[in-house]
Amino acid sequence: MPTLRATSFLIILLVFSSVAFPQYRTPTPKHPKIGLALEGGAALGLAHIGVLQWLEEHRIPVSYIAGTSMGGLVGGIYATGNSPGDIRDIVDAIDWNEVLRGQVPYRDLSFRRKQDAEQYPNGLEFGIKNGIRFPEGFNPGHQVGLILDRIALPYSEMNTFDDLPIPFACLATDLVSGKEFVFRQGSLARALRATMSLPGIFTPIRTDNSVLVDGGLLENLPVDVAKKMGADLVIAVHLQTKPLVAKEPLSSFGVLGRSVSVVVAANELRSIEKADVLISVPLQEYSSSDYEKNDEIIRLGYEATASKAALLSAFSIDEVSWRSYLAQRDARRKSIPVPEFVQVTGTTPALSKDIEQKMSGNLGKPVDKANLDRQLTYLTGVGRYSRVGYRMIEKNGEQGLLIVADEKEYGPPIIRPLLVIDGSQYNNVQFLIGARITFLDVGGFGSEWRNDVTLGSEHSVRSEFYRPFGETLRWFVAPRAYAQNVQTNFYKGNTPIAEYRKRQGGGALDFGYTFSRGSELRIGYEAAQEKFSPSIGSATFGTLEGRVGITSLRYDRLGRDDPIIPRSGLDVHFRSQWYDANPGAQSGFPLAETQLSFFKPLNKSSSVFSSAAGGTTFTYHQTGFPPFSLGGSQNLVAYGINEFLTNQYFLFKAGYIRQLRELPPLLGDRIYAVGTYEIGKVYDMPTVSSLPTDVSAALVVKTLFGPVLVGGAYGATGHQKFFFRIGRVF
């Protein structure tokens, strides 16, 4: 038993000290070198902070640390000289849900990637680089990588992990050899990233000969490693989890998780038997995803260690010796040097030069890690890199900043899939599948070739070549071409009136300027041939066919904080157009439309929003098919699809968003309740209400595959509707 082994060790030590020397020269016995073995367990591993806190309060020095997964993270931070209080501050500052989902925050995306996220609202993408390839993990590890880079930055140039304030080791599993991989040297951040790489969740760490994932698969409690490092006595910290009850229902994910747990538990048992002292933390009431319960988990780690006080107190040293130990540990801490140059690795020379220019503002002054994190996240927001990290490097006697850019292994080209199921009229559900295929640097640095293909109620092919130019690449030219065959339904209330097909093919040429990551201005001309004809029934405008010619000025500002359920920010969309030709129009006519949406958080769980929109063709009424449509999918939802066709309108909305609960990061984001009030004004429609209004309530589940919405609405003049959608919400 571990406790018996530790007791025997102490008895032998005391007997040896009293027998081997005369009583008048009894020296203090040599204190054993204590090794700490910290078990992996995701959120449960935060209990190690409580263990470390108790050991420090009782002056028990640690000579070696070995950890796996979360045990490796906590142990690694402690080994760099941080106190348990420092570790707790680091943990408290982490948004674990954002880190575990692994998606670049919407606010940090480039303008074109923001468009992708709004128009293709899901967290899925894959590539066709050397055939169809999917990401190696749901989470590329950018956010967690930045956390580890910050921790390891002062120790970028150390020879081995023995040079840390406390010698350290962590474990990973090598999928190539099938054996454990012990990190004792190299990049500390990379080692910590590897030991935490849950298979299929985080992208694995690759070397020339290895593919490394979470070390818990083979040795979740690294007692052997601590002994090999030189420990005379190993204190192992075991995280007790809830046993499975035979009648307990399991999902497919639950079965997979429990299967892995059985494998991990087997190797834990072997390590427990080898430990000299075992601290078991009772965490049966908590799960590996309970990061928000970190205070309770840390407390349990502290209390579990305190329960071993009678045994552990034997390893306590006096106050003078403790101060000497801390001084020696602090003397091994490193400071961050001031970088004098930037070097980039992992990408092409042209991209490296671009990154070097963007990072040049960090030279000649102390490293601002928060600003550096923000800059590197902006780089991932372009959509080219899976993650971008950093460390210090020495060259020709100077210290520099090494930026490590990991390009996506599966692209470009990068494919974002699309699935839309629109049950705005639940008895006539519209279905759409599609994809956006984006090629990068086709025809020049920074250029994009974007292609959209959809099938279902809308058959369409669209292609745009985006070519930036100028010193800052903010100016651009964007020719595009398209062909589409779109089903358009018309309703009065819940009664179908007609079904039309809009067949159109054409092209356009735009010139524009990108002001920032959130706004863009375009001016251009579009020409097309169009036929708009009934398939079922007939509307008052009959069949329309002919040429379309439009000169446009557009401004778009994407200022919201999320593409699906915004909590804060302001969106602005404006267009001003001149139609020199349009089927059914008797002459050219102008058009202008503005849409504003504002979102404001009230507290952590609640927010409100309001929007105002209006459009007009001024005094021109003979425009062919009316250019503005209200009713159905997203505006005046209690009314029928396209129930209001007009040349001029105003629409106002106000609403409330309430976050109900979090989803597991693998499944999505959160569940929300959304309530909305709408009131509009339509013109030149004498047979309908000129002031339509409605209220609606909906439940929105923001999943990995896109938002799922179910709700109901009630409007004036007896309009009411049940509706559902998979796809865009706002």
CSV table of N, CA and C in Angstrom, one decimal, residues 337-386:
chain,number,residue,atom,x,y,z
A,337,PRO,N,13.0,38.5,-22.5
A,337,PRO,CA,13.9,39.5,-23.1
A,337,PRO,C,13.1,40.4,-24.1
A,338,VAL,N,13.7,41.6,-24.4
A,338,VAL,CA,13.1,42.5,-25.4
A,338,VAL,C,13.4,42.0,-26.8
A,339,PRO,N,12.5,41.7,-27.6
A,339,PRO,CA,12.8,41.2,-29.0
A,339,PRO,C,13.3,42.3,-29.9
A,340,GLU,N,14.3,42.0,-30.7
A,340,GLU,CA,15.0,42.9,-31.6
A,340,GLU,C,14.7,42.6,-33.1
A,341,PHE,N,14.1,41.4,-33.3
A,341,PHE,CA,13.7,41.1,-34.7
A,341,PHE,C,12.5,40.1,-34.7
A,342,VAL,N,11.9,39.9,-35.8
A,342,VAL,CA,10.8,39.0,-35.9
A,342,VAL,C,11.2,38.0,-37.0
A,343,GLN,N,11.0,36.7,-36.7
A,343,GLN,CA,11.2,35.6,-37.7
A,343,GLN,C,9.9,34.8,-37.8
A,344,VAL,N,9.6,34.3,-39.0
A,344,VAL,CA,8.3,33.6,-39.1
A,344,VAL,C,8.7,32.2,-39.7
A,345,THR,N,8.1,31.2,-39.2
A,345,THR,CA,8.3,29.8,-39.8
A,345,THR,C,6.9,29.2,-40.0
A,346,GLY,N,6.9,28.2,-40.9
A,346,GLY,CA,5.7,27.4,-41.1
A,346,GLY,C,4.8,27.8,-42.3
A,347,THR,N,5.2,28.8,-43.1
A,347,THR,CA,4.4,29.3,-44.2
A,347,THR,C,5.3,29.7,-45.3
A,348,THR,N,4.7,30.3,-46.4
A,348,THR,CA,5.5,30.7,-47.6
A,348,THR,C,6.3,31.9,-47.3
A,349,PRO,N,7.3,32.2,-48.2
A,349,PRO,CA,8.1,33.4,-48.0
A,349,PRO,C,7.2,34.7,-48.1
A,350,ALA,N,6.3,34.7,-49.0
A,350,ALA,CA,5.4,35.9,-49.2
A,350,ALA,C,4.6,36.1,-47.9
A,351,LEU,N,4.0,35.1,-47.4
A,351,LEU,CA,3.2,35.2,-46.2
A,351,LEU,C,4.0,35.5,-45.0
A,352,SER,N,5.2,34.9,-44.9
A,352,SER,CA,6.1,35.2,-43.8
A,352,SER,C,6.5,36.7,-43.8
A,353,LYS,N,6.8,37.3,-45.0
A,353,LYS,CA,7.1,38.7,-45.0
A,353,LYS,C,5.9,39.6,-44.6
A,354,ASP,N,4.7,39.2,-45.0
A,354,ASP,CA,3.5,39.9,-44.6
A,354,ASP,C,3.4,39.9,-43.0
A,355,ILE,N,3.6,38.7,-42.4
A,355,ILE,CA,3.4,38.6,-41.0
A,355,ILE,C,4.5,39.4,-40.3
A,356,GLU,N,5.8,39.3,-40.8
A,356,GLU,CA,6.8,40.1,-40.2
A,356,GLU,C,6.5,41.6,-40.2
A,357,GLN,N,6.0,42.1,-41.2
A,357,GLN,CA,5.6,43.5,-41.3
A,357,GLN,C,4.5,43.8,-40.2
A,358,LYS,N,3.5,42.9,-40.1
A,358,LYS,CA,2.4,43.2,-39.2
A,358,LYS,C,2.9,43.1,-37.7
A,359,MET,N,4.0,42.3,-37.4
A,359,MET,CA,4.5,42.1,-36.1
A,359,MET,C,5.6,43.1,-35.7
A,360,SER,N,6.0,43.9,-36.7
A,360,SER,CA,7.2,44.7,-36.4
A,360,SER,C,7.0,45.7,-35.3
A,361,GLY,N,5.7,46.1,-35.0
A,361,GLY,CA,5.4,47.0,-33.9
A,361,GLY,C,5.8,46.5,-32.5
A,362,ASN,N,6.1,45.2,-32.4
A,362,ASN,CA,6.4,44.6,-31.1
A,362,ASN,C,7.9,44.6,-30.8
A,363,LEU,N,8.7,45.2,-31.7
A,363,LEU,CA,10.2,45.2,-31.5
A,363,LEU,C,10.6,46.4,-30.7
A,364,GLY,N,11.8,46.1,-30.0
A,364,GLY,CA,12.4,47.2,-29.2
A,364,GLY,C,11.7,47.6,-28.0
A,365,LYS,N,10.8,46.8,-27.5
A,365,LYS,CA,10.0,47.1,-26.3
A,365,LYS,C,9.6,45.8,-25.6
A,366,PRO,N,9.3,45.9,-24.3
A,366,PRO,CA,8.8,44.6,-23.6
A,366,PRO,C,7.6,44.0,-24.3
A,367,VAL,N,7.6,42.7,-24.3
A,367,VAL,CA,6.5,42.0,-25.0
A,367,VAL,C,5.2,42.3,-24.3
A,368,ASP,N,4.2,42.8,-25.1
A,368,ASP,CA,2.9,42.9,-24.6
A,368,ASP,C,2.1,41.7,-25.0
A,369,LYS,N,2.0,40.7,-24.1
A,369,LYS,CA,1.4,39.4,-24.5
A,369,LYS,C,0.0,39.5,-24.9
A,370,ALA,N,-0.8,40.4,-24.2
A,370,ALA,CA,-2.2,40.5,-24.6
A,370,ALA,C,-2.4,41.1,-26.0
A,371,ASN,N,-1.6,42.0,-26.3
A,371,ASN,CA,-1.6,42.6,-27.7
A,371,ASN,C,-1.1,41.6,-28.7
A,372,LEU,N,-0.1,40.8,-28.4
A,372,LEU,CA,0.4,39.8,-29.3
A,372,LEU,C,-0.6,38.8,-29.5
A,373,ASP,N,-1.3,38.3,-28.5
A,373,ASP,CA,-2.4,37.3,-28.7
A,373,ASP,C,-3.4,37.8,-29.6
A,374,ARG,N,-3.8,39.1,-29.5
A,374,ARG,CA,-4.8,39.7,-30.3
A,374,ARG,C,-4.4,39.8,-31.8
A,375,GLN,N,-3.1,40.1,-32.0
A,375,GLN,CA,-2.6,40.2,-33.4
A,375,GLN,C,-2.6,38.8,-34.0
A,376,LEU,N,-2.2,37.8,-33.3
A,376,LEU,CA,-2.1,36.5,-33.8
A,376,LEU,C,-3.4,35.9,-34.1
A,377,THR,N,-4.4,36.2,-33.2
A,377,THR,CA,-5.8,35.8,-33.5
A,377,THR,C,-6.3,36.4,-34.7
A,378,TYR,N,-6.0,37.7,-34.9
A,378,TYR,CA,-6.4,38.4,-36.2
A,378,TYR,C,-5.9,37.6,-37.4
A,379,LEU,N,-4.6,37.1,-37.3
A,379,LEU,CA,-4.1,36.4,-38.4
A,379,LEU,C,-4.9,35.1,-38.7
A,380,THR,N,-5.3,34.4,-37.6
A,380,THR,CA,-6.1,33.2,-37.8
A,380,THR,C,-7.4,33.6,-38.4
A,381,GLY,N,-7.9,34.8,-38.1
A,381,GLY,CA,-9.2,35.2,-38.6
A,381,GLY,C,-9.2,35.4,-40.1
A,382,VAL,N,-8.1,35.4,-40.8
A,382,VAL,CA,-8.1,35.5,-42.3
A,382,VAL,C,-8.6,34.1,-42.9
A,383,GLY,N,-8.5,33.0,-42.1
A,383,GLY,CA,-9.0,31.8,-42.5
A,383,GLY,C,-7.9,30.8,-43.1
A,384,ARG,N,-6.7,31.2,-43.1
A,384,ARG,CA,-5.6,30.4,-43.8
A,384,ARG,C,-5.0,29.5,-42.8
A,385,TYR,N,-4.8,29.9,-41.5
A,385,TYR,CA,-4.1,29.2,-40.5
A,385,TYR,C,-5.0,28.5,-39.5
A,386,SER,N,-4.6,27.3,-39.1
A,386,SER,CA,-5.3,26.7,-38.0
A,386,SER,C,-4.9,27.3,-36.7
